[in-house]
């Protein structure tokens, strides 16, 4: 039986991070546009978004690897906007392992501390404690070429931990690993955060990583944060159609239609009640909207008087469950069902779409209403 190791005293000193009106541009191309973000002490924040949205640039700005054109960056109550990376109290783990090939694991983890003039006994303590937490004690005398991808990334994380930094930054550290290693190391990073209580900012384009790791997620698009909230808030109440489609696997399904009198939604072949939907904006009759619903929120309801007969078009077994693609009006939507559900193509399934699970978005702006 494995026992949790105690958290070594003083290994990490948590600190808050604040970005205030940060702007970054490369010539005429603006990468970040007056961005504000507060990361609480000991919080695990994930920056999520597609390639080119500015998430890695934001992380590099916090680290001091990219200069800002305007605004301020504060770490642990200090204005570090113009401080060198080594003076910011941060540690960083990159997408590539960036290990020194001729050094052992021990050498890779201790080299930065040696350059900084840390006493030998202190270096040994830090390396020993970080290696124990990452379960790589037996690898300390090996060289990178003798390690698997997951082991190399653990070494890279250990190299960051030994700095005893106020804030740990992760720039897509799992993207070069296969699926199984990604899952294993994702769990290790989560455990490290729980045990250390460190402030962590993690960049990814993988929504599964974001949902499983984060205390809060900042979904980014086009130089700005589209939504900042807990994984549950992001998943269940997305503020825009973009967020709704970017988070969730499979993605949320959509039906284009419009609002009608009596709090109802109408589309080709569909007329649905909106009773139970909590609107944020105007529900004027005639307004064009997109109705979104997650696959797990479409349910089978045999015998229910309001159930809709939906032809079954496709079945995708997923192991623990399955996706049944049904036609509702003129669109095909996925519904998530138990794996043992008896289905045959061509079946007409009695389905319910509960209004309390709807997500309505303005057809023009894409914003939630």
PDB file of C-alpha atoms in Angstrom, residues 13-325:
ATOM      1  CA  UNK A  13       5.334  29.579  -1.056  1.00  0.00           C
ATOM      2  CA  UNK A  14       1.920  30.314  -2.602  1.00  0.00           C
ATOM      3  CA  UNK A  15       1.148  33.763  -4.017  1.00  0.00           C
ATOM      4  CA  UNK A  16      -1.587  35.559  -5.892  1.00  0.00           C
ATOM      5  CA  UNK A  17      -1.202  36.738  -9.502  1.00  0.00           C
ATOM      6  CA  UNK A  18      -2.850  39.857 -10.905  1.00  0.00           C
ATOM      7  CA  UNK A  19      -2.889  41.112 -14.503  1.00  0.00           C
ATOM      8  CA  UNK A  20      -4.189  44.658 -14.851  1.00  0.00           C
ATOM      9  CA  UNK A  21      -4.973  46.098 -18.275  1.00  0.00           C
ATOM     10  CA  UNK A  22      -2.252  44.036 -19.962  1.00  0.00           C
ATOM     11  CA  UNK A  23      -1.702  44.710 -23.662  1.00  0.00           C
ATOM     12  CA  UNK A  24       0.759  42.950 -25.960  1.00  0.00           C
ATOM     13  CA  UNK A  25       1.197  43.551 -29.686  1.00  0.00           C
ATOM     14  CA  UNK A  26       3.659  42.448 -32.331  1.00  0.00           C
ATOM     15  CA  UNK A  27       3.745  45.421 -34.638  1.00  0.00           C
ATOM     16  CA  UNK A  28       0.167  46.107 -35.720  1.00  0.00           C
ATOM     17  CA  UNK A  29      -1.017  42.659 -34.603  1.00  0.00           C
ATOM     18  CA  UNK A  30      -2.548  42.804 -31.121  1.00  0.00           C
ATOM     19  CA  UNK A  31      -2.194  39.568 -29.102  1.00  0.00           C
ATOM     20  CA  UNK A  32      -3.726  40.661 -25.778  1.00  0.00           C
ATOM     21  CA  UNK A  33      -6.152  43.549 -25.520  1.00  0.00           C
ATOM     22  CA  UNK A  34      -6.434  45.269 -22.091  1.00  0.00           C
ATOM     23  CA  UNK A  35      -6.700  41.949 -20.287  1.00  0.00           C
ATOM     24  CA  UNK A  36      -7.578  41.834 -16.583  1.00  0.00           C
ATOM     25  CA  UNK A  37      -7.239  38.629 -14.547  1.00  0.00           C
ATOM     26  CA  UNK A  38      -7.028  37.842 -10.829  1.00  0.00           C
ATOM     27  CA  UNK A  39      -5.639  34.470  -9.734  1.00  0.00           C
ATOM     28  CA  UNK A  40      -6.117  33.783  -6.028  1.00  0.00           C
ATOM     29  CA  UNK A  41      -3.421  32.397  -3.772  1.00  0.00           C
ATOM     30  CA  UNK A  42      -3.309  28.583  -4.019  1.00  0.00           C
ATOM     31  CA  UNK A  43      -5.753  28.564  -6.954  1.00  0.00           C
ATOM     32  CA  UNK A  44      -5.397  26.240  -9.949  1.00  0.00           C
ATOM     33  CA  UNK A  45      -6.366  28.336 -12.968  1.00  0.00           C
ATOM     34  CA  UNK A  46      -6.491  26.858 -16.471  1.00  0.00           C
ATOM     35  CA  UNK A  47      -6.188  29.040 -19.571  1.00  0.00           C
ATOM     36  CA  UNK A  48      -8.193  27.244 -22.249  1.00  0.00           C
ATOM     37  CA  UNK A  49      -8.622  28.166 -25.879  1.00  0.00           C
ATOM     38  CA  UNK A  50      -7.745  27.406 -29.496  1.00  0.00           C
ATOM     39  CA  UNK A  51      -4.325  28.006 -31.017  1.00  0.00           C
ATOM     40  CA  UNK A  52      -3.592  31.687 -31.486  1.00  0.00           C
ATOM     41  CA  UNK A  53      -5.999  32.983 -28.821  1.00  0.00           C
ATOM     42  CA  UNK A  54      -3.191  34.448 -26.669  1.00  0.00           C
ATOM     43  CA  UNK A  55      -3.077  31.978 -23.778  1.00  0.00           C
ATOM     44  CA  UNK A  56       0.632  31.091 -24.079  1.00  0.00           C
ATOM     45  CA  UNK A  57       1.500  34.749 -24.606  1.00  0.00           C
ATOM     46  CA  UNK A  58      -0.323  35.575 -21.376  1.00  0.00           C
ATOM     47  CA  UNK A  59       1.616  32.861 -19.520  1.00  0.00           C
ATOM     48  CA  UNK A  60       4.909  34.071 -20.958  1.00  0.00           C
ATOM     49  CA  UNK A  61       4.075  37.608 -19.830  1.00  0.00           C
ATOM     50  CA  UNK A  62       3.571  36.389 -16.254  1.00  0.00           C
ATOM     51  CA  UNK A  63       6.888  34.531 -16.480  1.00  0.00           C
ATOM     52  CA  UNK A  64       8.687  37.584 -17.837  1.00  0.00           C
ATOM     53  CA  UNK A  65       9.549  35.927 -21.153  1.00  0.00           C
ATOM     54  CA  UNK A  66       7.374  38.397 -23.088  1.00  0.00           C
ATOM     55  CA  UNK A  67       7.310  42.141 -22.406  1.00  0.00           C
ATOM     56  CA  UNK A  68       3.989  43.941 -22.080  1.00  0.00           C
ATOM     57  CA  UNK A  69       3.179  47.102 -24.027  1.00  0.00           C
ATOM     58  CA  UNK A  70       0.772  48.380 -21.360  1.00  0.00           C
ATOM     59  CA  UNK A  71      -0.609  47.335 -17.988  1.00  0.00           C
ATOM     60  CA  UNK A  72       0.894  45.723 -14.907  1.00  0.00           C
ATOM     61  CA  UNK A  73       1.648  42.225 -13.628  1.00  0.00           C
ATOM     62  CA  UNK A  74       1.692  41.529  -9.893  1.00  0.00           C
ATOM     63  CA  UNK A  75       2.939  38.325  -8.255  1.00  0.00           C
ATOM     64  CA  UNK A  76       2.661  37.744  -4.521  1.00  0.00           C
ATOM     65  CA  UNK A  77       1.819  41.388  -3.857  1.00  0.00           C
ATOM     66  CA  UNK A  78       4.788  42.726  -5.855  1.00  0.00           C
ATOM     67  CA  UNK A  79       4.713  44.625  -9.130  1.00  0.00           C
ATOM     68  CA  UNK A  80       6.953  42.465 -11.331  1.00  0.00           C
ATOM     69  CA  UNK A  81       6.034  44.015 -14.688  1.00  0.00           C
ATOM     70  CA  UNK A  82       9.616  44.918 -15.545  1.00  0.00           C
ATOM     71  CA  UNK A  83      11.492  42.433 -13.376  1.00  0.00           C
ATOM     72  CA  UNK A  84      13.649  39.674 -14.840  1.00  0.00           C
ATOM     73  CA  UNK A  85      12.152  36.149 -14.879  1.00  0.00           C
ATOM     74  CA  UNK A  86      14.535  34.994 -12.138  1.00  0.00           C
ATOM     75  CA  UNK A  87      13.296  37.745  -9.821  1.00  0.00           C
ATOM     76  CA  UNK A  88       9.559  37.063 -10.147  1.00  0.00           C
ATOM     77  CA  UNK A  89       9.201  34.133  -7.778  1.00  0.00           C
ATOM     78  CA  UNK A  90       7.840  31.812 -10.472  1.00  0.00           C
ATOM     79  CA  UNK A  91       8.746  28.421 -11.920  1.00  0.00           C
ATOM     80  CA  UNK A  92       7.752  27.158 -15.355  1.00  0.00           C
ATOM     81  CA  UNK A  93       7.215  23.809 -17.048  1.00  0.00           C
ATOM     82  CA  UNK A  94       7.304  23.891 -20.849  1.00  0.00           C
ATOM     83  CA  UNK A  95       5.661  21.776 -23.538  1.00  0.00           C
ATOM     84  CA  UNK A  96       9.040  20.313 -24.508  1.00  0.00           C
ATOM     85  CA  UNK A  97      11.029  18.700 -21.720  1.00  0.00           C
ATOM     86  CA  UNK A  98      14.143  20.845 -22.391  1.00  0.00           C
ATOM     87  CA  UNK A  99      16.381  18.559 -20.327  1.00  0.00           C
ATOM     88  CA  UNK A 100      20.160  18.627 -20.578  1.00  0.00           C
ATOM     89  CA  UNK A 101      20.943  15.322 -22.360  1.00  0.00           C
ATOM     90  CA  UNK A 102      24.405  14.829 -20.808  1.00  0.00           C
ATOM     91  CA  UNK A 103      23.240  15.433 -17.251  1.00  0.00           C
ATOM     92  CA  UNK A 104      21.565  12.908 -14.993  1.00  0.00           C
ATOM     93  CA  UNK A 105      18.090  13.523 -13.618  1.00  0.00           C
ATOM     94  CA  UNK A 106      19.733  14.727 -10.412  1.00  0.00           C
ATOM     95  CA  UNK A 107      21.913  17.107 -12.401  1.00  0.00           C
ATOM     96  CA  UNK A 108      18.982  18.462 -14.396  1.00  0.00           C
ATOM     97  CA  UNK A 109      16.982  19.136 -11.246  1.00  0.00           C
ATOM     98  CA  UNK A 110      19.844  20.746  -9.352  1.00  0.00           C
ATOM     99  CA  UNK A 111      21.619  22.741 -12.075  1.00  0.00           C
ATOM    100  CA  UNK A 112      19.564  25.921 -11.720  1.00  0.00           C
ATOM    101  CA  UNK A 113      20.042  25.898  -7.955  1.00  0.00           C
ATOM    102  CA  UNK A 114      23.787  25.482  -8.359  1.00  0.00           C
ATOM    103  CA  UNK A 115      23.925  28.475 -10.699  1.00  0.00           C
ATOM    104  CA  UNK A 116      21.946  30.484  -8.147  1.00  0.00           C
ATOM    105  CA  UNK A 117      24.543  29.677  -5.501  1.00  0.00           C
ATOM    106  CA  UNK A 118      22.312  27.596  -3.242  1.00  0.00           C
ATOM    107  CA  UNK A 119      24.195  25.575  -0.610  1.00  0.00           C
ATOM    108  CA  UNK A 120      24.856  21.952  -1.548  1.00  0.00           C
ATOM    109  CA  UNK A 121      22.998  20.495   1.425  1.00  0.00           C
ATOM    110  CA  UNK A 122      19.944  22.617   0.616  1.00  0.00           C
ATOM    111  CA  UNK A 123      20.048  21.510  -3.036  1.00  0.00           C
ATOM    112  CA  UNK A 124      20.173  17.874  -1.987  1.00  0.00           C
ATOM    113  CA  UNK A 125      17.185  18.363   0.313  1.00  0.00           C
ATOM    114  CA  UNK A 126      15.089  20.024  -2.364  1.00  0.00           C
ATOM    115  CA  UNK A 127      15.924  17.431  -5.025  1.00  0.00           C
ATOM    116  CA  UNK A 128      15.258  14.558  -2.627  1.00  0.00           C
ATOM    117  CA  UNK A 129      11.868  15.937  -1.551  1.00  0.00           C
ATOM    118  CA  UNK A 130      10.705  16.795  -5.082  1.00  0.00           C
ATOM    119  CA  UNK A 131      11.796  13.408  -6.402  1.00  0.00           C
ATOM    120  CA  UNK A 132       9.867  11.663  -3.619  1.00  0.00           C
ATOM    121  CA  UNK A 133       6.670  13.576  -4.422  1.00  0.00           C
ATOM    122  CA  UNK A 134       6.997  12.755  -8.121  1.00  0.00           C
ATOM    123  CA  UNK A 135       8.017   9.146  -7.469  1.00  0.00           C
ATOM    124  CA  UNK A 136      11.251   9.382  -9.461  1.00  0.00           C
ATOM    125  CA  UNK A 137      13.760   8.656  -6.672  1.00  0.00           C
ATOM    126  CA  UNK A 138      15.011   5.570  -8.533  1.00  0.00           C
ATOM    127  CA  UNK A 139      15.661   7.625 -11.691  1.00  0.00           C
ATOM    128  CA  UNK A 140      17.969  10.251 -10.210  1.00  0.00           C
ATOM    129  CA  UNK A 141      21.146   8.719 -11.669  1.00  0.00           C
ATOM    130  CA  UNK A 142      19.743   8.086 -15.150  1.00  0.00           C
ATOM    131  CA  UNK A 143      20.110  10.357 -18.159  1.00  0.00           C
ATOM    132  CA  UNK A 144      17.153  11.676 -20.211  1.00  0.00           C
ATOM    133  CA  UNK A 145      17.754   9.201 -23.057  1.00  0.00           C
ATOM    134  CA  UNK A 146      17.039   6.365 -20.617  1.00  0.00           C
ATOM    135  CA  UNK A 147      13.620   7.765 -19.622  1.00  0.00           C
ATOM    136  CA  UNK A 148      10.135   7.505 -21.094  1.00  0.00           C
ATOM    137  CA  UNK A 149       8.228  10.626 -22.126  1.00  0.00           C
ATOM    138  CA  UNK A 150       6.210  10.618 -18.926  1.00  0.00           C
ATOM    139  CA  UNK A 151       9.338  10.253 -16.794  1.00  0.00           C
ATOM    140  CA  UNK A 152      11.027  13.131 -18.621  1.00  0.00           C
ATOM    141  CA  UNK A 153       8.069  15.384 -17.986  1.00  0.00           C
ATOM    142  CA  UNK A 154       8.105  14.420 -14.305  1.00  0.00           C
ATOM    143  CA  UNK A 155      11.748  15.484 -14.209  1.00  0.00           C
ATOM    144  CA  UNK A 156      10.818  18.804 -15.841  1.00  0.00           C
ATOM    145  CA  UNK A 157       8.138  19.330 -13.185  1.00  0.00           C
ATOM    146  CA  UNK A 158      10.618  18.398 -10.461  1.00  0.00           C
ATOM    147  CA  UNK A 159      13.100  20.931 -11.814  1.00  0.00           C
ATOM    148  CA  UNK A 160      10.408  23.588 -11.396  1.00  0.00           C
ATOM    149  CA  UNK A 161       9.409  22.426  -7.904  1.00  0.00           C
ATOM    150  CA  UNK A 162      12.930  22.599  -6.477  1.00  0.00           C
ATOM    151  CA  UNK A 163      12.923  26.336  -7.066  1.00  0.00           C
ATOM    152  CA  UNK A 164      10.373  26.657  -4.232  1.00  0.00           C
ATOM    153  CA  UNK A 165       8.648  29.324  -6.302  1.00  0.00           C
ATOM    154  CA  UNK A 166       5.579  31.305  -5.360  1.00  0.00           C
ATOM    155  CA  UNK A 167       3.791  30.411  -8.598  1.00  0.00           C
ATOM    156  CA  UNK A 168       4.072  27.429 -10.962  1.00  0.00           C
ATOM    157  CA  UNK A 169       3.304  27.933 -14.649  1.00  0.00           C
ATOM    158  CA  UNK A 170       2.570  25.069 -17.075  1.00  0.00           C
ATOM    159  CA  UNK A 171       2.617  25.638 -20.840  1.00  0.00           C
ATOM    160  CA  UNK A 172       0.814  22.621 -22.386  1.00  0.00           C
ATOM    161  CA  UNK A 173       3.103  20.157 -20.563  1.00  0.00           C
ATOM    162  CA  UNK A 174       1.107  17.071 -21.562  1.00  0.00           C
ATOM    163  CA  UNK A 175       0.633  17.669 -25.281  1.00  0.00           C
ATOM    164  CA  UNK A 176       3.626  15.529 -26.341  1.00  0.00           C
ATOM    165  CA  UNK A 177       2.474  12.457 -24.392  1.00  0.00           C
ATOM    166  CA  UNK A 178       0.233   9.596 -25.466  1.00  0.00           C
ATOM    167  CA  UNK A 179      -3.291   9.294 -24.076  1.00  0.00           C
ATOM    168  CA  UNK A 180      -2.474   6.998 -21.157  1.00  0.00           C
ATOM    169  CA  UNK A 181       0.532   9.038 -20.024  1.00  0.00           C
ATOM    170  CA  UNK A 182      -1.490  12.238 -20.299  1.00  0.00           C
ATOM    171  CA  UNK A 183      -4.081  10.803 -17.931  1.00  0.00           C
ATOM    172  CA  UNK A 184      -1.464   9.556 -15.462  1.00  0.00           C
ATOM    173  CA  UNK A 185       0.516  12.795 -15.354  1.00  0.00           C
ATOM    174  CA  UNK A 186      -2.643  14.906 -15.213  1.00  0.00           C
ATOM    175  CA  UNK A 187      -3.554  13.023 -12.044  1.00  0.00           C
ATOM    176  CA  UNK A 188      -0.067  13.592 -10.629  1.00  0.00           C
ATOM    177  CA  UNK A 189      -0.271  17.346 -11.262  1.00  0.00           C
ATOM    178  CA  UNK A 190      -3.661  17.481  -9.550  1.00  0.00           C
ATOM    179  CA  UNK A 191      -2.272  15.616  -6.547  1.00  0.00           C
ATOM    180  CA  UNK A 192       0.697  17.969  -6.365  1.00  0.00           C
ATOM    181  CA  UNK A 193      -1.598  20.961  -6.263  1.00  0.00           C
ATOM    182  CA  UNK A 194      -3.765  19.450  -3.537  1.00  0.00           C
ATOM    183  CA  UNK A 195      -0.744  18.583  -1.405  1.00  0.00           C
ATOM    184  CA  UNK A 196       1.322  21.718  -1.962  1.00  0.00           C
ATOM    185  CA  UNK A 197      -1.396  24.350  -2.118  1.00  0.00           C
ATOM    186  CA  UNK A 198       0.676  26.175  -4.734  1.00  0.00           C
ATOM    187  CA  UNK A 199      -0.705  28.775  -7.118  1.00  0.00           C
ATOM    188  CA  UNK A 200      -0.745  27.130 -10.535  1.00  0.00           C
ATOM    189  CA  UNK A 201      -1.594  28.517 -13.982  1.00  0.00           C
ATOM    190  CA  UNK A 202      -1.925  25.873 -16.669  1.00  0.00           C
ATOM    191  CA  UNK A 203      -2.253  26.469 -20.430  1.00  0.00           C
ATOM    192  CA  UNK A 204      -4.018  23.922 -22.640  1.00  0.00           C
ATOM    193  CA  UNK A 205      -6.269  23.567 -25.668  1.00  0.00           C
ATOM    194  CA  UNK A 206      -7.610  20.266 -24.273  1.00  0.00           C
ATOM    195  CA  UNK A 207     -10.976  20.803 -22.583  1.00  0.00           C
ATOM    196  CA  UNK A 208     -10.756  17.492 -20.679  1.00  0.00           C
ATOM    197  CA  UNK A 209      -7.546  18.697 -19.018  1.00  0.00           C
ATOM    198  CA  UNK A 210      -9.219  21.991 -18.182  1.00  0.00           C
ATOM    199  CA  UNK A 211     -12.351  20.437 -16.676  1.00  0.00           C
ATOM    200  CA  UNK A 212     -10.465  17.883 -14.565  1.00  0.00           C
ATOM    201  CA  UNK A 213      -7.645  20.102 -13.278  1.00  0.00           C
ATOM    202  CA  UNK A 214      -9.053  23.572 -12.752  1.00  0.00           C
ATOM    203  CA  UNK A 215     -10.512  25.392  -9.788  1.00  0.00           C
ATOM    204  CA  UNK A 216     -11.478  27.978 -12.416  1.00  0.00           C
ATOM    205  CA  UNK A 217     -11.183  28.080 -16.195  1.00  0.00           C
ATOM    206  CA  UNK A 218     -10.522  31.163 -18.314  1.00  0.00           C
ATOM    207  CA  UNK A 219     -11.806  30.423 -21.821  1.00  0.00           C
ATOM    208  CA  UNK A 220      -9.934  32.654 -24.274  1.00  0.00           C
ATOM    209  CA  UNK A 221     -10.687  33.748 -27.801  1.00  0.00           C
ATOM    210  CA  UNK A 222      -9.442  36.614 -29.975  1.00  0.00           C
ATOM    211  CA  UNK A 223      -7.162  38.265 -27.393  1.00  0.00           C
ATOM    212  CA  UNK A 224      -9.774  38.272 -24.622  1.00  0.00           C
ATOM    213  CA  UNK A 225     -11.242  36.079 -21.907  1.00  0.00           C
ATOM    214  CA  UNK A 226     -14.715  35.030 -23.040  1.00  0.00           C
ATOM    215  CA  UNK A 227     -15.704  33.422 -19.728  1.00  0.00           C
ATOM    216  CA  UNK A 228     -14.078  32.937 -16.341  1.00  0.00           C
ATOM    217  CA  UNK A 229     -15.687  30.465 -13.961  1.00  0.00           C
ATOM    218  CA  UNK A 230     -15.633  27.058 -12.319  1.00  0.00           C
ATOM    219  CA  UNK A 231     -15.670  23.972 -14.552  1.00  0.00           C
ATOM    220  CA  UNK A 232     -19.348  23.436 -13.644  1.00  0.00           C
ATOM    221  CA  UNK A 233     -20.266  27.008 -14.563  1.00  0.00           C
ATOM    222  CA  UNK A 234     -18.380  26.842 -17.857  1.00  0.00           C
ATOM    223  CA  UNK A 235     -19.972  23.519 -18.784  1.00  0.00           C
ATOM    224  CA  UNK A 236     -23.572  24.101 -17.686  1.00  0.00           C
ATOM    225  CA  UNK A 237     -24.000  27.851 -18.319  1.00  0.00           C
ATOM    226  CA  UNK A 238     -21.644  28.910 -21.132  1.00  0.00           C
ATOM    227  CA  UNK A 239     -21.866  32.641 -21.858  1.00  0.00           C
ATOM    228  CA  UNK A 240     -21.533  32.212 -25.623  1.00  0.00           C
ATOM    229  CA  UNK A 241     -22.008  29.673 -28.351  1.00  0.00           C
ATOM    230  CA  UNK A 242     -18.223  29.569 -28.775  1.00  0.00           C
ATOM    231  CA  UNK A 243     -17.709  28.475 -25.155  1.00  0.00           C
ATOM    232  CA  UNK A 244     -20.565  25.964 -25.478  1.00  0.00           C
ATOM    233  CA  UNK A 245     -18.981  24.309 -28.504  1.00  0.00           C
ATOM    234  CA  UNK A 246     -15.384  24.455 -27.243  1.00  0.00           C
ATOM    235  CA  UNK A 247     -16.115  22.749 -23.908  1.00  0.00           C
ATOM    236  CA  UNK A 248     -17.767  19.326 -23.952  1.00  0.00           C
ATOM    237  CA  UNK A 249     -17.132  16.043 -25.740  1.00  0.00           C
ATOM    238  CA  UNK A 250     -19.102  15.517 -27.844  1.00  0.00           C
ATOM    239  CA  UNK A 251     -19.947  19.168 -28.313  1.00  0.00           C
ATOM    240  CA  UNK A 252     -23.297  20.673 -27.446  1.00  0.00           C
ATOM    241  CA  UNK A 253     -25.947  20.174 -30.142  1.00  0.00           C
ATOM    242  CA  UNK A 254     -27.767  23.163 -31.642  1.00  0.00           C
ATOM    243  CA  UNK A 255     -31.139  23.854 -33.243  1.00  0.00           C
ATOM    244  CA  UNK A 256     -31.664  27.138 -35.111  1.00  0.00           C
ATOM    245  CA  UNK A 257     -35.079  28.712 -34.586  1.00  0.00           C
ATOM    246  CA  UNK A 258     -36.848  31.682 -33.013  1.00  0.00           C
ATOM    247  CA  UNK A 259     -38.845  32.656 -29.938  1.00  0.00           C
ATOM    248  CA  UNK A 260     -42.646  32.776 -30.079  1.00  0.00           C
ATOM    249  CA  UNK A 261     -45.369  34.039 -27.732  1.00  0.00           C
ATOM    250  CA  UNK A 262     -45.904  32.181 -24.494  1.00  0.00           C
ATOM    251  CA  UNK A 263     -42.197  31.426 -23.824  1.00  0.00           C
ATOM    252  CA  UNK A 264     -41.808  28.879 -26.573  1.00  0.00           C
ATOM    253  CA  UNK A 265     -39.110  28.000 -29.097  1.00  0.00           C
ATOM    254  CA  UNK A 266     -40.020  27.119 -32.666  1.00  0.00           C
ATOM    255  CA  UNK A 267     -37.953  25.575 -35.442  1.00  0.00           C
ATOM    256  CA  UNK A 268     -38.656  23.460 -38.506  1.00  0.00           C
ATOM    257  CA  UNK A 269     -40.643  20.506 -37.176  1.00  0.00           C
ATOM    258  CA  UNK A 270     -40.264  21.504 -33.505  1.00  0.00           C
ATOM    259  CA  UNK A 271     -42.264  23.544 -30.999  1.00  0.00           C
ATOM    260  CA  UNK A 272     -40.776  23.430 -27.485  1.00  0.00           C
ATOM    261  CA  UNK A 273     -41.811  25.006 -24.186  1.00  0.00           C
ATOM    262  CA  UNK A 274     -39.251  27.257 -22.476  1.00  0.00           C
ATOM    263  CA  UNK A 275     -40.855  26.956 -19.033  1.00  0.00           C
ATOM    264  CA  UNK A 276     -38.012  26.380 -16.598  1.00  0.00           C
ATOM    265  CA  UNK A 277     -35.356  28.185 -18.645  1.00  0.00           C
ATOM    266  CA  UNK A 278     -33.635  30.954 -16.684  1.00  0.00           C
ATOM    267  CA  UNK A 279     -33.124  33.740 -19.186  1.00  0.00           C
ATOM    268  CA  UNK A 280     -30.422  36.373 -18.822  1.00  0.00           C
ATOM    269  CA  UNK A 281     -31.791  38.717 -21.476  1.00  0.00           C
ATOM    270  CA  UNK A 282     -34.826  39.720 -23.477  1.00  0.00           C
ATOM    271  CA  UNK A 283     -37.157  36.923 -24.612  1.00  0.00           C
ATOM    272  CA  UNK A 284     -39.016  38.911 -27.279  1.00  0.00           C
ATOM    273  CA  UNK A 285     -41.196  36.955 -29.701  1.00  0.00           C
ATOM    274  CA  UNK A 286     -39.627  36.626 -33.151  1.00  0.00           C
ATOM    275  CA  UNK A 287     -36.053  36.864 -31.893  1.00  0.00           C
ATOM    276  CA  UNK A 288     -33.774  34.423 -33.835  1.00  0.00           C
ATOM    277  CA  UNK A 289     -31.930  32.121 -31.434  1.00  0.00           C
ATOM    278  CA  UNK A 290     -29.893  28.933 -31.356  1.00  0.00           C
ATOM    279  CA  UNK A 291     -31.084  26.369 -28.825  1.00  0.00           C
ATOM    280  CA  UNK A 292     -28.235  24.303 -27.415  1.00  0.00           C
ATOM    281  CA  UNK A 293     -28.453  21.130 -25.340  1.00  0.00           C
ATOM    282  CA  UNK A 294     -25.859  18.629 -24.096  1.00  0.00           C
ATOM    283  CA  UNK A 295     -26.150  14.952 -25.183  1.00  0.00           C
ATOM    284  CA  UNK A 296     -26.707  13.752 -21.601  1.00  0.00           C
ATOM    285  CA  UNK A 297     -29.636  16.148 -21.145  1.00  0.00           C
ATOM    286  CA  UNK A 298     -31.749  14.573 -23.894  1.00  0.00           C
ATOM    287  CA  UNK A 299     -33.544  11.700 -22.175  1.00  0.00           C
ATOM    288  CA  UNK A 300     -35.734   8.738 -23.089  1.00  0.00           C
ATOM    289  CA  UNK A 301     -39.308   9.201 -21.844  1.00  0.00           C
ATOM    290  CA  UNK A 302     -41.509   6.293 -23.002  1.00  0.00           C
ATOM    291  CA  UNK A 303     -45.180   6.961 -22.352  1.00  0.00           C
ATOM    292  CA  UNK A 304     -44.738  10.646 -21.535  1.00  0.00           C
ATOM    293  CA  UNK A 305     -47.432  12.731 -23.243  1.00  0.00           C
ATOM    294  CA  UNK A 306     -44.943  15.430 -24.288  1.00  0.00           C
ATOM    295  CA  UNK A 307     -42.262  13.053 -25.590  1.00  0.00           C
ATOM    296  CA  UNK A 308     -41.081  13.638 -29.166  1.00  0.00           C
ATOM    297  CA  UNK A 309     -40.759  10.673 -31.551  1.00  0.00           C
ATOM    298  CA  UNK A 310     -37.196  10.927 -32.890  1.00  0.00           C
ATOM    299  CA  UNK A 311     -35.864   8.532 -35.572  1.00  0.00           C
ATOM    300  CA  UNK A 312     -32.578   6.833 -34.612  1.00  0.00           C
ATOM    301  CA  UNK A 313     -29.927   7.472 -37.300  1.00  0.00           C
ATOM    302  CA  UNK A 314     -26.635   6.269 -35.798  1.00  0.00           C
ATOM    303  CA  UNK A 315     -25.249   4.523 -32.709  1.00  0.00           C
ATOM    304  CA  UNK A 316     -21.702   5.070 -31.406  1.00  0.00           C
ATOM    305  CA  UNK A 317     -20.638   2.680 -28.596  1.00  0.00           C
ATOM    306  CA  UNK A 318     -18.340   4.489 -26.150  1.00  0.00           C
ATOM    307  CA  UNK A 319     -17.608   1.671 -23.709  1.00  0.00           C
ATOM    308  CA  UNK A 320     -19.298   2.787 -20.490  1.00  0.00           C
ATOM    309  CA  UNK A 321     -22.105   4.460 -22.445  1.00  0.00           C
ATOM    310  CA  UNK A 322     -23.176   5.138 -26.035  1.00  0.00           C
ATOM    311  CA  UNK A 323     -24.147   8.046 -28.242  1.00  0.00           C
ATOM    312  CA  UNK A 324     -27.428   7.721 -30.086  1.00  0.00           C
ATOM    313  CA  UNK A 325     -27.868  10.204 -32.931  1.00  0.00           C
TER     314      UNK A 325
END
